[in-house]
PDB file of C-alpha atoms in Angstrom:
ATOM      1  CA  UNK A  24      31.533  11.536 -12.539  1.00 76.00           C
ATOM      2  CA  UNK A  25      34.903  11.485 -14.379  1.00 77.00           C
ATOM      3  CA  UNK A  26      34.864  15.027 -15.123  1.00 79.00           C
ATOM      4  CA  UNK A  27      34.452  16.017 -11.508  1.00 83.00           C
ATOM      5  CA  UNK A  28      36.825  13.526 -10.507  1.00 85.00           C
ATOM      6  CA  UNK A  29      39.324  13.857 -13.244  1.00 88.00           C
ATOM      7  CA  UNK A  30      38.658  17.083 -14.858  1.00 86.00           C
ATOM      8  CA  UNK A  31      38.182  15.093 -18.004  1.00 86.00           C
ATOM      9  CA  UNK A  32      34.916  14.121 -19.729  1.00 83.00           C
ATOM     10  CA  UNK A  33      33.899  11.154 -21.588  1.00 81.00           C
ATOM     11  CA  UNK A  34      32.398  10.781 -25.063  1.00 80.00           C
ATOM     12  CA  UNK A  35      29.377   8.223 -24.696  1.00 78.00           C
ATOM     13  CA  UNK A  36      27.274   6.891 -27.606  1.00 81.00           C
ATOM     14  CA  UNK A  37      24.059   4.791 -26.502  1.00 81.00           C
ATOM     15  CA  UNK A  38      20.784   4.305 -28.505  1.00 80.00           C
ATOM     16  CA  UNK A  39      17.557   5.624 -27.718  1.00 78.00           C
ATOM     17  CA  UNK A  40      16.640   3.055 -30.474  1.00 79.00           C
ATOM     18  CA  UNK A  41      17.480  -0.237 -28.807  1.00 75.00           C
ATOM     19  CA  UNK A  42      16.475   0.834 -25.200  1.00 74.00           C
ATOM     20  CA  UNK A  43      13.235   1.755 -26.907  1.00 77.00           C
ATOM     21  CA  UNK A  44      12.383  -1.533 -28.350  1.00 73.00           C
ATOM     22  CA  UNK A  45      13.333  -3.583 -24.435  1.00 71.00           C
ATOM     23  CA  UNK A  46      10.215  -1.253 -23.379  1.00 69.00           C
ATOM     24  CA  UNK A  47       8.127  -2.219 -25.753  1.00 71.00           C
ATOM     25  CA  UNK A  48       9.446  -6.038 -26.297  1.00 68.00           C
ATOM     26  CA  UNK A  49       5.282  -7.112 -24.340  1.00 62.00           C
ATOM     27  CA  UNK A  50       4.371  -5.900 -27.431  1.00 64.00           C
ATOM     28  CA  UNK A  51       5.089  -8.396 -29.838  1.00 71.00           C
ATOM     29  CA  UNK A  52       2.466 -10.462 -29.731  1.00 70.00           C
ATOM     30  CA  UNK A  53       0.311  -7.406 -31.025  1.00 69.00           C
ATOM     31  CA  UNK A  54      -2.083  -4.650 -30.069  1.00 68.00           C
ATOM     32  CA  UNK A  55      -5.123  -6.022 -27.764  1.00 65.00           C
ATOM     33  CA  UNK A  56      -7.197  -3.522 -29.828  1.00 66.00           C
ATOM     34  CA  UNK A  57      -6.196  -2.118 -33.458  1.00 65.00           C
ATOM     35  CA  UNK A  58      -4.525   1.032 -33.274  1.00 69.00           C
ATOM     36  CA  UNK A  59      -4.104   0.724 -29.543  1.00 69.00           C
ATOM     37  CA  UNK A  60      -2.235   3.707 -29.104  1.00 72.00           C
ATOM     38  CA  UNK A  61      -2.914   6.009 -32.189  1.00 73.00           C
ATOM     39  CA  UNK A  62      -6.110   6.920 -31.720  1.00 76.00           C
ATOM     40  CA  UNK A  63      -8.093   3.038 -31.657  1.00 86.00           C
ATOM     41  CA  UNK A  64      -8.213   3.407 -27.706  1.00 93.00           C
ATOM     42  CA  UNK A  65     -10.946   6.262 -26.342  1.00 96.00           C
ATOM     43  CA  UNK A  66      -9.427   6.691 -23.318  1.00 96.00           C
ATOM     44  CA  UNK A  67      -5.959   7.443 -24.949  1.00 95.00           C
ATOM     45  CA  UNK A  68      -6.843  10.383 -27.277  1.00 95.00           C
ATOM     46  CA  UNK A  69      -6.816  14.319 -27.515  1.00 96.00           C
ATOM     47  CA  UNK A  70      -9.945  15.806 -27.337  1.00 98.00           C
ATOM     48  CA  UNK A  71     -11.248  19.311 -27.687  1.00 98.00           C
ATOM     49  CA  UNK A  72     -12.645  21.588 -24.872  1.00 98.00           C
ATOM     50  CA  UNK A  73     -15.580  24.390 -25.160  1.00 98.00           C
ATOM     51  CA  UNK A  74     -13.189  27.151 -25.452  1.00 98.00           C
ATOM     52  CA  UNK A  75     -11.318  25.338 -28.148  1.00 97.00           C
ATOM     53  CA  UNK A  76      -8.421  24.357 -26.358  1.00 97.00           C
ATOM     54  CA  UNK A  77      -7.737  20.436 -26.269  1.00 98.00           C
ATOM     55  CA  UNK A  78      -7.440  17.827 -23.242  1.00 98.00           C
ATOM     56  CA  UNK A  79      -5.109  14.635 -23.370  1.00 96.00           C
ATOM     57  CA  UNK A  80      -6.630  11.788 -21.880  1.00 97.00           C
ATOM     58  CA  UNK A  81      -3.803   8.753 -21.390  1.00 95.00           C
ATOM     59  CA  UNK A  82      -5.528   6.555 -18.982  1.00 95.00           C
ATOM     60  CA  UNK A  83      -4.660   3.179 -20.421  1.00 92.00           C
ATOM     61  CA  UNK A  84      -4.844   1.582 -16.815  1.00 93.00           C
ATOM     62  CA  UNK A  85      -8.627   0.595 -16.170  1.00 94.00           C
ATOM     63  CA  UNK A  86      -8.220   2.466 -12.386  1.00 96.00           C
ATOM     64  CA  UNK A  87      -7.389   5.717 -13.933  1.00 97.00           C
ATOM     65  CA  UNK A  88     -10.198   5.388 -16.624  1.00 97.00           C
ATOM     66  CA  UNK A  89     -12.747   4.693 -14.308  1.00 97.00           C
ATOM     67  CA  UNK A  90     -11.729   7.525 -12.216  1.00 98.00           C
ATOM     68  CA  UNK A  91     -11.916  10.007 -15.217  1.00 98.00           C
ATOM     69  CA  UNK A  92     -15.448   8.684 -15.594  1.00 98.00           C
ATOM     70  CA  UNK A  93     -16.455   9.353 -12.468  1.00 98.00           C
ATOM     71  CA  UNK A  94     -14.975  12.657 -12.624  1.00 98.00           C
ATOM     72  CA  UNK A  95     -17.030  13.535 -15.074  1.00 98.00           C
ATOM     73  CA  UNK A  96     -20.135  12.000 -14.013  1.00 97.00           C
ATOM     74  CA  UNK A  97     -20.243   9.200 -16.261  1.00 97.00           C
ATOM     75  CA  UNK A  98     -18.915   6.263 -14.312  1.00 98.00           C
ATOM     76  CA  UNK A  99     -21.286   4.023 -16.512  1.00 98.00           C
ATOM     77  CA  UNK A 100     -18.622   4.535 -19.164  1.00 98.00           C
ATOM     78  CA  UNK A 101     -16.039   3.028 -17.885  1.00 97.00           C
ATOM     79  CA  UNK A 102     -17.130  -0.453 -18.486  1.00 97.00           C
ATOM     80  CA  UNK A 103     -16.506   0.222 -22.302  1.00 96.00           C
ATOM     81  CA  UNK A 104     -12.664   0.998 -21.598  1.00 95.00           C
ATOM     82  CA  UNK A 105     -11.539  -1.843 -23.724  1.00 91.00           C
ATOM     83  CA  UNK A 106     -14.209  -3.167 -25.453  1.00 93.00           C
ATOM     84  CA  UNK A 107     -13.840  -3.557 -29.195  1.00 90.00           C
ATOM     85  CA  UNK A 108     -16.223  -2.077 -31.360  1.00 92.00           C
ATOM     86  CA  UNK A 109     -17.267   0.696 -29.176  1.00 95.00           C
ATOM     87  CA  UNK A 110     -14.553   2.847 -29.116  1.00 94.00           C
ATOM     88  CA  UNK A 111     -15.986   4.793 -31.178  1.00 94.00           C
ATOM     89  CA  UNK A 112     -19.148   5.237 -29.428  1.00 97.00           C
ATOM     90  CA  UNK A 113     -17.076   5.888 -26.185  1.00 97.00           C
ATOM     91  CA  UNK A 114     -15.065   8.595 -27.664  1.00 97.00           C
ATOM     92  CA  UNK A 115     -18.203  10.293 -29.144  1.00 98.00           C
ATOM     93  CA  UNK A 116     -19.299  10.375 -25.385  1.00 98.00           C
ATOM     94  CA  UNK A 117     -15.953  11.474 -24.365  1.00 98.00           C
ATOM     95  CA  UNK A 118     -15.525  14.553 -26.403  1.00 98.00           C
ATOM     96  CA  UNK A 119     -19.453  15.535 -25.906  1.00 98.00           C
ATOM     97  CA  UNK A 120     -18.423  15.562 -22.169  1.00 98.00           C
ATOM     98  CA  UNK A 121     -15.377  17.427 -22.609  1.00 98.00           C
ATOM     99  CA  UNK A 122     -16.821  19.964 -25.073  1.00 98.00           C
ATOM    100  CA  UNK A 123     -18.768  21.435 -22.463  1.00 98.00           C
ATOM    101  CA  UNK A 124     -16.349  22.850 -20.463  1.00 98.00           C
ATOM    102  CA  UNK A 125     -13.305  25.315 -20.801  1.00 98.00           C
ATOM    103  CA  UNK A 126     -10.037  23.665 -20.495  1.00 98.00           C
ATOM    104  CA  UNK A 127      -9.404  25.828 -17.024  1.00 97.00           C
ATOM    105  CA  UNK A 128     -12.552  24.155 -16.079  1.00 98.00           C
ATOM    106  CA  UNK A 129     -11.350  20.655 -16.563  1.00 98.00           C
ATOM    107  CA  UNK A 130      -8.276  21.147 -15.009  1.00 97.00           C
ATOM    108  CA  UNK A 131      -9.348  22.880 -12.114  1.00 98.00           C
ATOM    109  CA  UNK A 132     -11.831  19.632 -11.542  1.00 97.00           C
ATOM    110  CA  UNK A 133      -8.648  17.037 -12.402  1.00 97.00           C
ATOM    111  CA  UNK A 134      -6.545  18.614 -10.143  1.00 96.00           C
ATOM    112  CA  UNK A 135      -5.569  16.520  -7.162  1.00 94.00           C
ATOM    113  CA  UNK A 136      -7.748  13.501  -8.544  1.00 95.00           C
ATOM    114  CA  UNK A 137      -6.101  10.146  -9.940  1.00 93.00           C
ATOM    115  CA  UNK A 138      -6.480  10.744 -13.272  1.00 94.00           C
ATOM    116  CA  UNK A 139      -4.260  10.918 -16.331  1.00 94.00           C
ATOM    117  CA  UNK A 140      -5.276  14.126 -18.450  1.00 97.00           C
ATOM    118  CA  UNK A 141      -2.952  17.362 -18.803  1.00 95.00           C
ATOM    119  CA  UNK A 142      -3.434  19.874 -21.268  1.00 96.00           C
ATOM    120  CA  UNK A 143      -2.027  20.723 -24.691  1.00 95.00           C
ATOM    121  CA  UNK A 144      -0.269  24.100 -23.886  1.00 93.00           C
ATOM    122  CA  UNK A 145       0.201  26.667 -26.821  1.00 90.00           C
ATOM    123  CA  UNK A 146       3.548  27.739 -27.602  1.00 87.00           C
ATOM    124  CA  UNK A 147       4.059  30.632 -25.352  1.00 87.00           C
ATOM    125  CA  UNK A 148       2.507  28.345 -22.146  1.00 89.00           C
ATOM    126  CA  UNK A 149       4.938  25.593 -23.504  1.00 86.00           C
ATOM    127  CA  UNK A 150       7.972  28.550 -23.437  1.00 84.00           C
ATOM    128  CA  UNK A 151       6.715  29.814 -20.044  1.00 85.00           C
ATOM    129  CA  UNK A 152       6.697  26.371 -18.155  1.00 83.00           C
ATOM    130  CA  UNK A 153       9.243  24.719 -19.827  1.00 81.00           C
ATOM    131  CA  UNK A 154      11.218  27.607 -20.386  1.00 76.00           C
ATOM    132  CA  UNK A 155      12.879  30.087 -22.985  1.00 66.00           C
ATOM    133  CA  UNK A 156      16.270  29.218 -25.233  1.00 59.00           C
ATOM    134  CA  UNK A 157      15.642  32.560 -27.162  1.00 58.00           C
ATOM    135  CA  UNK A 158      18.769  34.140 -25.732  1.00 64.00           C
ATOM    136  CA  UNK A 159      20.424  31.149 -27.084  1.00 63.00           C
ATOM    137  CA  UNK A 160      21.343  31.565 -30.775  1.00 69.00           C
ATOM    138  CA  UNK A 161      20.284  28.433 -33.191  1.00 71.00           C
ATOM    139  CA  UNK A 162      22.756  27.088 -35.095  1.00 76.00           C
ATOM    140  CA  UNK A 163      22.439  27.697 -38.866  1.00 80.00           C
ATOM    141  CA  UNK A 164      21.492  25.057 -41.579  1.00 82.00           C
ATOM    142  CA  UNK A 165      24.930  23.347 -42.153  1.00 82.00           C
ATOM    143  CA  UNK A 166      26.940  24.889 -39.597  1.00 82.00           C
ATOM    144  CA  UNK A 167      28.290  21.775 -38.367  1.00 82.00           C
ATOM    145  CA  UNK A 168      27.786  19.461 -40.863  1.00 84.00           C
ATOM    146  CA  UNK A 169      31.748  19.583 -41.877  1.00 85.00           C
ATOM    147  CA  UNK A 170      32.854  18.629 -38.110  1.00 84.00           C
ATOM    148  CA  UNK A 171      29.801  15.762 -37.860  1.00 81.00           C
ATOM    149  CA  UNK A 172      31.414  14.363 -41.416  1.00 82.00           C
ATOM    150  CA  UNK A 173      34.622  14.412 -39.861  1.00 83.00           C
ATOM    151  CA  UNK A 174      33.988  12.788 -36.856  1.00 81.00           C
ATOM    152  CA  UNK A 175      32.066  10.271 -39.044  1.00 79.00           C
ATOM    153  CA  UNK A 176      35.409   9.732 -40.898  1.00 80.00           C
ATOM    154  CA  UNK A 177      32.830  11.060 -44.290  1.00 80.00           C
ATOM    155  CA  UNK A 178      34.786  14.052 -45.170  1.00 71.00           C
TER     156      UNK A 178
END
């Protein structure tokens, strides 16, 4: 907003860090499950399709869960969400679900339901949809590393 109004930019330094930690101050008290979000929780996990591709599943909230399991024909598995001890179980039930279809397949059912899964796009899908910086030359190892000392008052 200053540069358009002033012709003059602004320098601002703000950490990702601390905002980070006031989204995740709930937290404190612990995980309801262990390893709630690293693979403890079934229904927040990667899991491969028939064709070998993989689908992300990140429905934490029990409505989006329970839709996923109806999705998929299995509503009776959506009363294990959150139940320790059974994750495992659940994801074993998961993936043989999953495994039976191509990822096209899964996505083509997903699509327009309330559900959180999206797919795990190669490299070239991630290129095509999120687009291409190979026009744009890389910088080379060290190439700035003089001016970033500098303005660190290092050199």
């Amino acid at each position: 907003l200053a540069r358009e109004r002033t012709g003059s930019g602004a320098r601002l330094t703000i950490s990702m860090t601390h905002g980070s930690h006031h989204l995740v101050a709930h937290r404190l008290g612990g995980d309801p499950l262990p390893r709630f979000l690293t693979g403890g929780l079934a229904c927040y996990r990667i899991y491969e399709t028939a064709d070998g591709r993989h689908l992300t599943v990140g429905a934490l909230e029990p409505k989006f869960f329970v839709r996923l399991c109806e999705t998929i024909g299995r509503p009776e598995l959506a009363e294990l969400q959150l139940v320790e001890g059974r994750q495992s179980e659940l994801a074993d039930e998961l993936a043989a679900v999953l495994a039976t279809r191509p990822l096209a397949d899964w996505l083509q059912l997903f699509d327009g339901e309330d559900v959180c899964v999206g797919p795990v796009s190669t490299l070239a899908e991630a290129a095509e949809a999120f687009g291409r910086t190979a026009d744009v030359p890389s910088a080379r190892v060290g190439q700035h590393t003089e001016a970033w000392r500098g303005e660190l008052g290092l050199s």
